[in-house]
Short mmCIF file of C-alpha atoms in Angstrom, two decimals:
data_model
loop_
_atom_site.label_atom_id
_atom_site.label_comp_id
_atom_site.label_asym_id
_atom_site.label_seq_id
_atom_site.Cartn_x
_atom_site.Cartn_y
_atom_site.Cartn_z
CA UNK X 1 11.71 -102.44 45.69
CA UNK X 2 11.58 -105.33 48.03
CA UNK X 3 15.13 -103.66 49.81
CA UNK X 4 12.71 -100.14 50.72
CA UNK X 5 10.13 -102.17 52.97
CA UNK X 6 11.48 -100.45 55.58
CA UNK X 7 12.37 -97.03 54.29
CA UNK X 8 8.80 -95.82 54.85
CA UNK X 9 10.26 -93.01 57.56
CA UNK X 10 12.61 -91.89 54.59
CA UNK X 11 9.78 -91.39 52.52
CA UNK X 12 7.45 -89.63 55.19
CA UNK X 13 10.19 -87.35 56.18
CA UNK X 14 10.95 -86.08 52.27
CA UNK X 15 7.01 -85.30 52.17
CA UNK X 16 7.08 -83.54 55.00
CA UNK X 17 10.45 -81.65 53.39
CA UNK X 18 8.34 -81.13 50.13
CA UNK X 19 5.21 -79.65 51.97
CA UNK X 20 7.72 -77.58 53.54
CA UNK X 21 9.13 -76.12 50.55
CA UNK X 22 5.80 -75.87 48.57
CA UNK X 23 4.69 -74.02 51.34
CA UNK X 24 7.61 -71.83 51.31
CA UNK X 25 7.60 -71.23 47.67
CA UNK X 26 3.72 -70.28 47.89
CA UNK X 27 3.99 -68.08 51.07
CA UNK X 28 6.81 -66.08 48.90
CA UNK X 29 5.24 -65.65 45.69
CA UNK X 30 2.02 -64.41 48.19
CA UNK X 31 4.19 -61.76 50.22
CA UNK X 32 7.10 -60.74 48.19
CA UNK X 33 6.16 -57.76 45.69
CA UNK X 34 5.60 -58.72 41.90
CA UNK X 35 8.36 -56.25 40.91
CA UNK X 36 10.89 -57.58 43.87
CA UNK X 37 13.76 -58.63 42.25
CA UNK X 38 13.55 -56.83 38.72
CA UNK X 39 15.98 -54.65 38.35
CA UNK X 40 18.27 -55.98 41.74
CA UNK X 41 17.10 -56.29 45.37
CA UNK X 42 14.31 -53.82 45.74
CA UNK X 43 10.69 -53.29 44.50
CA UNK X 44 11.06 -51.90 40.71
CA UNK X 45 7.27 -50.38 41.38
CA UNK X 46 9.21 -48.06 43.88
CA UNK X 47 10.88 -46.12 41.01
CA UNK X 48 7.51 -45.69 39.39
CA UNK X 49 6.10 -44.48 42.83
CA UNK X 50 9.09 -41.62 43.17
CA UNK X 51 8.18 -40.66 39.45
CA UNK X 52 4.69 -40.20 39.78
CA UNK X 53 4.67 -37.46 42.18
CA UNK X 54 3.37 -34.16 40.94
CA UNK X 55 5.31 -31.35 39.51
CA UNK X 56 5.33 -28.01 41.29
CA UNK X 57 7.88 -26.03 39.12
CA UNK X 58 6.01 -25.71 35.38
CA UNK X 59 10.00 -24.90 34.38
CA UNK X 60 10.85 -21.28 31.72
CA UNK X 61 9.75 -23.44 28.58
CA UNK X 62 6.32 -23.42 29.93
CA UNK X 63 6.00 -19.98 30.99
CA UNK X 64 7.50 -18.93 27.52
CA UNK X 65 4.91 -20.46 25.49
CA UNK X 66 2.43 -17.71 26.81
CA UNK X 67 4.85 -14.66 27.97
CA UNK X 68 6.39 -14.53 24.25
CA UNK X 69 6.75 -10.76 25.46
CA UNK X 70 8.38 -11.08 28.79
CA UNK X 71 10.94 -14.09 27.23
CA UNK X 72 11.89 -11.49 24.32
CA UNK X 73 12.85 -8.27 26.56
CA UNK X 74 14.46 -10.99 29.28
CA UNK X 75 17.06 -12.80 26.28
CA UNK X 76 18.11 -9.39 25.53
CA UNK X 77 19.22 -8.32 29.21
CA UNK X 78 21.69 -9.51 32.10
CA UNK X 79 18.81 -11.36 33.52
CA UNK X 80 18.36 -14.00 30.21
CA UNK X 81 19.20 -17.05 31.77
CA UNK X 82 17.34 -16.60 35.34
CA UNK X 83 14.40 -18.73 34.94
CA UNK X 84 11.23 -17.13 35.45
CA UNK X 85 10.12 -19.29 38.46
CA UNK X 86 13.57 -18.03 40.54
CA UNK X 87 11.64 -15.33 40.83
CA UNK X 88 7.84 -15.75 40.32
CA UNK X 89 8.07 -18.83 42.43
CA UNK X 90 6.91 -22.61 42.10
CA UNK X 91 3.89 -21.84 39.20
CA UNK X 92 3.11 -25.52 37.72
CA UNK X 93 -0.50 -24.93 38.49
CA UNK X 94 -0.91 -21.56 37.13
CA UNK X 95 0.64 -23.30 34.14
CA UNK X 96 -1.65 -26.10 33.82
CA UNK X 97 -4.54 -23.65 33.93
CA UNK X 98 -3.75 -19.51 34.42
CA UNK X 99 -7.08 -19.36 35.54
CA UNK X 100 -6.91 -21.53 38.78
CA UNK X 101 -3.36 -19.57 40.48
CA UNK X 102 -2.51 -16.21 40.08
CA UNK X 103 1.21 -15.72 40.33
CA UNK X 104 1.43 -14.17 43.73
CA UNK X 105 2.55 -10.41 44.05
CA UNK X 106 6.75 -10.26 44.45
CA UNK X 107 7.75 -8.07 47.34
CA UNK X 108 10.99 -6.60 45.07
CA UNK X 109 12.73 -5.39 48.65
CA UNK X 110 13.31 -8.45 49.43
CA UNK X 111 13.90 -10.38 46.62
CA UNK X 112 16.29 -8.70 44.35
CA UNK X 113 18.75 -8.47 48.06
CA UNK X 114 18.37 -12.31 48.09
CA UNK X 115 21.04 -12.15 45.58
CA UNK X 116 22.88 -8.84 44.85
CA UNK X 117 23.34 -8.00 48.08
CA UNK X 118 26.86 -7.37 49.05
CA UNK X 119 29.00 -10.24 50.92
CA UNK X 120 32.63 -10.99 50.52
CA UNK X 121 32.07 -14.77 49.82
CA UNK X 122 30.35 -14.31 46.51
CA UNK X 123 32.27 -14.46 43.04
CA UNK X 124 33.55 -10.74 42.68
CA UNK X 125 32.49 -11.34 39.09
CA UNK X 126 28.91 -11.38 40.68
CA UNK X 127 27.52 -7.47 40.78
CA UNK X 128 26.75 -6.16 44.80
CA UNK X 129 25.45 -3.88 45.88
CA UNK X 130 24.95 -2.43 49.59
CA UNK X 131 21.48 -2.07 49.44
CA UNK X 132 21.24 0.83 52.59
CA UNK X 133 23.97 2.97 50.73
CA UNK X 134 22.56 2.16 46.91
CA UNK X 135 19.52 3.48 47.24
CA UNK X 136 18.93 4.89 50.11
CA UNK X 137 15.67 2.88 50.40
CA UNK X 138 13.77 3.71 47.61
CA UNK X 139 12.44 0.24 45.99
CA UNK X 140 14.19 -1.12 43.55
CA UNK X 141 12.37 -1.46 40.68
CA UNK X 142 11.63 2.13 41.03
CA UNK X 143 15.02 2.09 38.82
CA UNK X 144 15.53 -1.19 37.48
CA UNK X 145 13.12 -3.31 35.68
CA UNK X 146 13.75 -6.59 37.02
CA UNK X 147 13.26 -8.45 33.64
CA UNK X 148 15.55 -6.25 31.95
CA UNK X 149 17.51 -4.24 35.43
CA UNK X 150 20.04 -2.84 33.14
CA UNK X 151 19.99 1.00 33.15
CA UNK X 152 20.89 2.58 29.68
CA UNK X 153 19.80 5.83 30.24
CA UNK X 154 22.92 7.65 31.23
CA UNK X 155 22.01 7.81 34.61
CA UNK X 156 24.07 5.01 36.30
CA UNK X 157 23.59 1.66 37.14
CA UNK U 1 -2.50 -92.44 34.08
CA UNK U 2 -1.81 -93.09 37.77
CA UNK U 3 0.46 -90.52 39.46
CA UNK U 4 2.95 -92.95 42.08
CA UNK U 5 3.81 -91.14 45.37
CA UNK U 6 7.67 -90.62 44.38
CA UNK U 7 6.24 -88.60 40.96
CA UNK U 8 3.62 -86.61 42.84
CA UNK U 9 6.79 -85.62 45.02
CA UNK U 10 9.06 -84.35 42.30
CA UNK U 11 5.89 -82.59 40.36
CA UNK U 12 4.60 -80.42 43.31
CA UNK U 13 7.95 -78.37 43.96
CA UNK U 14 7.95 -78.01 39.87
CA UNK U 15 4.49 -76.69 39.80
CA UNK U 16 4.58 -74.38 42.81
CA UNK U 17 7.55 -72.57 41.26
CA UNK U 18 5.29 -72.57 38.18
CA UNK U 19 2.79 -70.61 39.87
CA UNK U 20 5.01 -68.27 41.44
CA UNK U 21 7.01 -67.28 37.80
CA UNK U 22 2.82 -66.91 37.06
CA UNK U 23 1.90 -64.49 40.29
CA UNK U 24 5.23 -62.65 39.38
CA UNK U 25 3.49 -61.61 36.66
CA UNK U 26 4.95 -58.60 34.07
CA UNK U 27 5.81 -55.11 34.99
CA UNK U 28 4.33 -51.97 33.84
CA UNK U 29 7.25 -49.86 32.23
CA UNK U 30 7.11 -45.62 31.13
CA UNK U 31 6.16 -45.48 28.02
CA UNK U 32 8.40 -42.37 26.81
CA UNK U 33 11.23 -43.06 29.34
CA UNK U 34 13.94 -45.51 29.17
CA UNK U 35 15.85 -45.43 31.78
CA UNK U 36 18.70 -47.59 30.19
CA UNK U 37 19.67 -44.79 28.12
CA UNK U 38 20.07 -42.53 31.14
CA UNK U 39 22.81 -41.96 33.55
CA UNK U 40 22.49 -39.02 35.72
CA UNK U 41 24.40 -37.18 38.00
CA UNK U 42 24.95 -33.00 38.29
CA UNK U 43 27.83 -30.06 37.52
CA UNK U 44 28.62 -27.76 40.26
CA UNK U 45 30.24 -25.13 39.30
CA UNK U 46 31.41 -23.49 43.07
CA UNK U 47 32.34 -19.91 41.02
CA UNK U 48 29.38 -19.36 39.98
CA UNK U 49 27.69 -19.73 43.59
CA UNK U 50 26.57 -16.63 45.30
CA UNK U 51 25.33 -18.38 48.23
CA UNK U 52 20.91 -16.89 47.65
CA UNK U 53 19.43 -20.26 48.68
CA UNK U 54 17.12 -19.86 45.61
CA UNK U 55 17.88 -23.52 44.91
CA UNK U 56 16.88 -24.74 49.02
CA UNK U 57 13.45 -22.97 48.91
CA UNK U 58 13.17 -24.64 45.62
CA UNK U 59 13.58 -28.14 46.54
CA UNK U 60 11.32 -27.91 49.67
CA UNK U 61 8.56 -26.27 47.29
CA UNK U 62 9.19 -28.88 44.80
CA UNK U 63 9.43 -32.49 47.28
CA UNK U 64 7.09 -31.19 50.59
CA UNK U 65 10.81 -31.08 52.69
CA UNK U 66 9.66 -31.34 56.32
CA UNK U 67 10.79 -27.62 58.06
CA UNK U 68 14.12 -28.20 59.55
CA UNK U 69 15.17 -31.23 56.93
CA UNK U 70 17.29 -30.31 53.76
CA UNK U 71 17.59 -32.10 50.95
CA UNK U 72 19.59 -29.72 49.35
CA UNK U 73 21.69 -27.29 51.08
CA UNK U 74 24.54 -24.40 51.28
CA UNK U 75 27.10 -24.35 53.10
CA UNK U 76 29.49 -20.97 53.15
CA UNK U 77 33.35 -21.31 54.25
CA UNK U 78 35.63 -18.83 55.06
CA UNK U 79 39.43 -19.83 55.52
CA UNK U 80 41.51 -18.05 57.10
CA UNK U 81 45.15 -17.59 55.62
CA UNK U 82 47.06 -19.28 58.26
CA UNK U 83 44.81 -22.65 58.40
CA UNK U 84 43.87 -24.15 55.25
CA UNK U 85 43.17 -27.31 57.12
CA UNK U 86 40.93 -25.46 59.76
CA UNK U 87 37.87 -24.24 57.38
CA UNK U 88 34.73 -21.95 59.48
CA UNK U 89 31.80 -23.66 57.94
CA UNK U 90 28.14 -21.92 58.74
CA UNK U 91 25.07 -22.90 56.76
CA UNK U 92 22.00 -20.88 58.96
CA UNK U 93 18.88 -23.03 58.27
CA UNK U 94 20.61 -24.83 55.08
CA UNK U 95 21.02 -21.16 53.77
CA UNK U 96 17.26 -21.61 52.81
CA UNK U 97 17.09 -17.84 53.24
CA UNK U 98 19.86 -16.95 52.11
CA UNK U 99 23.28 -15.53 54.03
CA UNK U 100 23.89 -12.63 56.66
CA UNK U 101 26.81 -10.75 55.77
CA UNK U 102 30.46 -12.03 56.02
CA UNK U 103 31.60 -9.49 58.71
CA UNK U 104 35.33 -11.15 59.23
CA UNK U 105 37.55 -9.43 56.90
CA UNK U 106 40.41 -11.37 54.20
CA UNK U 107 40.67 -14.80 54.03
CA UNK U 108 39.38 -16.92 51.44
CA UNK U 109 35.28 -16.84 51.31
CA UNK U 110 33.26 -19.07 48.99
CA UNK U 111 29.96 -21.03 49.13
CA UNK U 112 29.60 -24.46 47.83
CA UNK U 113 25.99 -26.13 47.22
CA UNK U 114 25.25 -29.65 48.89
CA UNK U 115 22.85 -32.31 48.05
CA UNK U 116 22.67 -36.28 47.32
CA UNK U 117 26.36 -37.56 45.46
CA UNK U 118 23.96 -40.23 44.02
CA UNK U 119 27.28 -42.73 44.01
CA UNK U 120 27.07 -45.15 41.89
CA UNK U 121 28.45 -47.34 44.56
CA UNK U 122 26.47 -46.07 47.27
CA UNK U 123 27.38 -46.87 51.28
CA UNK U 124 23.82 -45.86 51.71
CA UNK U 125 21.94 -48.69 49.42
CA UNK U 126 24.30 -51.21 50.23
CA UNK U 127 23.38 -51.37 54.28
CA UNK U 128 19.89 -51.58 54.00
CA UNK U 129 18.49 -54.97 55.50
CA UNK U 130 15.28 -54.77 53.64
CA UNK U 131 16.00 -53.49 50.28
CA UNK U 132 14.23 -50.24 50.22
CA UNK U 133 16.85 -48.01 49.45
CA UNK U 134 19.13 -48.82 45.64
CA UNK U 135 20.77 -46.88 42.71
CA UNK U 136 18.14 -47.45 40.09
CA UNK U 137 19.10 -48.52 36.43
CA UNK U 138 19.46 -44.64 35.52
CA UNK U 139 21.84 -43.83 38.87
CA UNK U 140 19.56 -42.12 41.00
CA UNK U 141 19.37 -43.11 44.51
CA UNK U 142 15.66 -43.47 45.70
CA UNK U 143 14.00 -44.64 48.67
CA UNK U 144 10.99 -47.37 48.55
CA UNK U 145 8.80 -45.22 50.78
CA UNK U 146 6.88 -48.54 51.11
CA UNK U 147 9.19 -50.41 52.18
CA UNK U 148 11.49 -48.61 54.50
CA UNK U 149 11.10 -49.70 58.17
CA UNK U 150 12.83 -46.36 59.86
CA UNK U 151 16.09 -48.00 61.05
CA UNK U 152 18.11 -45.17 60.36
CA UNK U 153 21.25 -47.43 58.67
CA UNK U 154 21.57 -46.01 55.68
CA UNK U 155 21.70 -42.21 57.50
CA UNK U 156 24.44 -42.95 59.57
CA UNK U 157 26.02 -44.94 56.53
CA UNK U 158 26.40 -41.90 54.34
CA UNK U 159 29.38 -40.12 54.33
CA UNK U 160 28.03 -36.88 52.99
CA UNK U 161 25.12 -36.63 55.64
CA UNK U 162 21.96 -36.53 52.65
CA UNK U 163 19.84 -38.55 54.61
CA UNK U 164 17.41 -37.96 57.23
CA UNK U 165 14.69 -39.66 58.75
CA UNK U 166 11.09 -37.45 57.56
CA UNK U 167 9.45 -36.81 61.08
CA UNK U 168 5.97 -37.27 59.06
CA UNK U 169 6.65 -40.77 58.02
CA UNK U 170 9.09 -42.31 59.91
CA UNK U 171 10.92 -43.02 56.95
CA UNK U 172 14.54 -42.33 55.04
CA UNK U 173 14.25 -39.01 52.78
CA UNK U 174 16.45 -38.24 50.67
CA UNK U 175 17.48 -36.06 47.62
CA UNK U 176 15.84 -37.81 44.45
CA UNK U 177 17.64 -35.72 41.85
CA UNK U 178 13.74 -34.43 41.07
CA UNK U 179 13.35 -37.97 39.78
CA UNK U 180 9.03 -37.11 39.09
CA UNK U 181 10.65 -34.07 36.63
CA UNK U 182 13.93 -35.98 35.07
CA UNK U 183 11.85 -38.79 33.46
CA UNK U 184 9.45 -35.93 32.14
CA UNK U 185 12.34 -34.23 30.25
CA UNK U 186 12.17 -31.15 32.86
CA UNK U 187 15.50 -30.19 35.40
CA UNK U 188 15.59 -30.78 38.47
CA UNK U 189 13.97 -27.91 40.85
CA UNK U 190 17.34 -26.24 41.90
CA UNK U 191 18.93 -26.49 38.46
CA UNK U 192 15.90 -24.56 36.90
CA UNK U 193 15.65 -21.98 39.83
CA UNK U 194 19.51 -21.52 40.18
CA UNK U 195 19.93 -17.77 39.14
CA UNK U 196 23.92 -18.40 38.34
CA UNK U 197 23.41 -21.47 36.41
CA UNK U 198 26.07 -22.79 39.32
CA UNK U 199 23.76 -26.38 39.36
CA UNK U 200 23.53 -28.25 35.86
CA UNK U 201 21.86 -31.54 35.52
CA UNK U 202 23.54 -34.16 33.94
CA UNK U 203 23.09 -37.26 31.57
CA UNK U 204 26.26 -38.37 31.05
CA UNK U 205 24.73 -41.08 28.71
CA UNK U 206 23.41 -38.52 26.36
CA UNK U 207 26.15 -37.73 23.97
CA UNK U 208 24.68 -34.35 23.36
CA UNK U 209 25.00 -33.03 26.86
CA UNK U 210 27.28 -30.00 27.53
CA UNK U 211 29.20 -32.14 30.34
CA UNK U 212 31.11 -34.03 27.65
CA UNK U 213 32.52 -30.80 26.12
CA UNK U 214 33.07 -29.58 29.85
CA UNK U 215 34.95 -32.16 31.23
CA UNK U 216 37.30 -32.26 28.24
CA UNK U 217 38.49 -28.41 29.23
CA UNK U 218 37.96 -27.88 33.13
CA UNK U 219 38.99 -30.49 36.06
CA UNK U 220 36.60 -31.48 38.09
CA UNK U 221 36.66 -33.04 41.32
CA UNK U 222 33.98 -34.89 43.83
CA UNK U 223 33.42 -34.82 47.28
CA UNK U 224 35.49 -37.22 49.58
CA UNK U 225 36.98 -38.74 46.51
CA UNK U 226 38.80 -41.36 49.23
CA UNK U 227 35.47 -43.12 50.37
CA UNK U 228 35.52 -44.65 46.51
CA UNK U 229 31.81 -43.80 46.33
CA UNK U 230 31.94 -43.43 42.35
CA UNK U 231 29.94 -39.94 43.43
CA UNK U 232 27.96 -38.47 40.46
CA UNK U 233 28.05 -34.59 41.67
CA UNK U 234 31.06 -33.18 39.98
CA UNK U 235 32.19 -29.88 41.48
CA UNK U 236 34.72 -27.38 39.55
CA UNK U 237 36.44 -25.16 41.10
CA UNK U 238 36.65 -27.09 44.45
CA UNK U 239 38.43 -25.82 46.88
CA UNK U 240 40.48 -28.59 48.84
CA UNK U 241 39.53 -27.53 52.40
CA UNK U 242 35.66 -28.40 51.34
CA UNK U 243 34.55 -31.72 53.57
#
């Protein structure tokens, strides 16, 4: 020991080095999120966060629990795999509770045109109509019934 | 027991990372949802499109999209016979109400359904300086909306322009692939709503899913297969002129 009488400054300057670093280390586990680091270099909490937001579309299982008689006469027609909230719109609450959001009324003029109206860039596969020449203006569902729009009567289509 | 200088020195640096591994402490996981034995990504089948925007208005319902911002979106191309190379590309407010007619006659006239590639080797997560952007375990691209600053590198960084900066918070927004529904066994908000069944959700982890089966008869193809993004949106029936 007797050679390290006069390495005092050696030793002063590693404290100061280890105060450093215990400060650093301390500072870090204060400010850097628990999760930082779990899964790669992000917050892992932030994946929880993104799933925790609510849901606004209930989805067709949900609606079919209840509407056992709307799901039948829809699997039987050309409509059987539009889900019910295409339509109906975005009805999550209404499913957590039918008492608290009344599906709101579906203006049929414009929504059936949304997607059979005529245009040369959809699949010709896909049935069009020209809504002016079709029917003149008369409503749609005057005709059709939207959860079943087929027409079997002999009529047309 | 008496504690010299040089041992006090060597046990402070050991205890402080002691205490850290203790503040670290143990995260809460899902209880019904592992996301190990996910692996998502989507089916677009561009046939099947007919362009109604069912699936826009569905995804600003769904995720509170600022007016103006799409995180989903259609675009409709028209190609004219003599210019394959030169496609006329219109998407009126993301097609979020739909399309006006297609009033140019011939050509070749299709729409094709944009949102989030969620790569798996994302340009997006890979230049942001603070770590709030990354593919999670499962592959879906999120945003730390606690941790973005607003500097707008990962927008200009993707190469499919998903990403824009929400006006409301200053921060990246971004497609999330419905992650709130996924991990609750529901589809995404434009897969459910799509009338054509044109958008499928995948798991390409779960051996039961329909892709499997579909991918062994159709080809399939992803956007800008050149930027080597390992993009999880598979589109059939592609045309090549789509950017």
């Amino acid at each position: 020991m007797a050679n390290l009488k006069d390495a005092g400054h050696l030793f002063r300057m590693a404290a100061v080095f280890a105060v450093g670093i215990v400060l650093f280390l301390v500072l870090r586990g204060i400010f850097v999120p628990k999760t930082f680091g779990q899964y790669g270099h992000y917050r892992a909490a932030a994946i929880a966060d993104v799933a925790a937001k609510p849901v606004v579309f209930a989805g067709h299982q949900a609606c079919e629990a209840c509407h056992t008689d709307v799901h039948e006469m829809k699997s039987k027609g050309v409509h059987a795999r539009v889900a019910c909230e295409s339509c109906h719109g975005p009805l999550a609450k209404h499913a957590d509770d039918p008492t608290a959001l009344q599906p709101p009324h579906i203006d049929v003029a414009v929504l059936c045109v949304r997607c059979h109206e005529a245009n040369i860039a959809k699949p010709k596969t896909f049935p069009q109509v020209v809504s002016a020449d079709h029917s003149g203006g008369v409503v749609c569902d005057t005709c059709h019934k939207p959860h079943s729009p087929k027409i079997d009567t002999g009529v047309g289509q | 027991m008496t504690i010299t200088r040089r041992q006090l020195l060597i046990l402070l640096p050991a205890a402080a990372i002691a205490w850290d591994s203790i503040l670290a402490g143990t995260p809460e996981e899902s209880p019904n949802y592992k996301m190990t034995d996910h692996w998502w990504g989507m089916l677009i089948d561009v046939t099947k499109c007919i362009g109604c925007g069912t699936c826009v208005q569905a995804c600003k319902a769904e995720n509170l999209v600022p007016d103006g911002y799409y995180r989903t979106w259609v675009e409709r191309y028209r190609i004219a016979e003599w210019d394959t190379e030169m496609p006329q590309v219109d998407s009126p407010d993301g097609a979020l109400h739909g399309f006006p007619a297609t009033t140019q006659e011939g050509g070749k006239n299709f729409f094709v359904p944009k949102l989030c590639n969620h790569c798996a080797d994302s340009p997006c997560t890979q230049v942001c300086p603070v770590g709030a952007t990354f593919v999670s375990p499962d592959g879906v691209v999120l945003v730390d909306q606690k941790y973005c600053l607003g500097c707008r590198y990962c927008i200009q960084a993707c190469p499919y322009g998903c990403r824009f900066l929400n006006p409301e918070t200053d921060t990246a927004s971004k497609c999330t692939l419905c992650y709130h529904r996924i991990t609750k066994g529901l589809t995404t908000a434009c897969c459910e709503t799509c009338p054509t069944g044109a958008r499928q959700l995948v798991d390409f982890k779960n051996p039961n899913d329909p892709i499997h089966k579909f991918l062994e008869t159709h080809s399939v193809q992803v956007l800008k297969p050149y930027m080597a993004t390992k993009a999880k949106v598979y589109y059939f029936g592609l045309d090549g002129s789509v950017r």
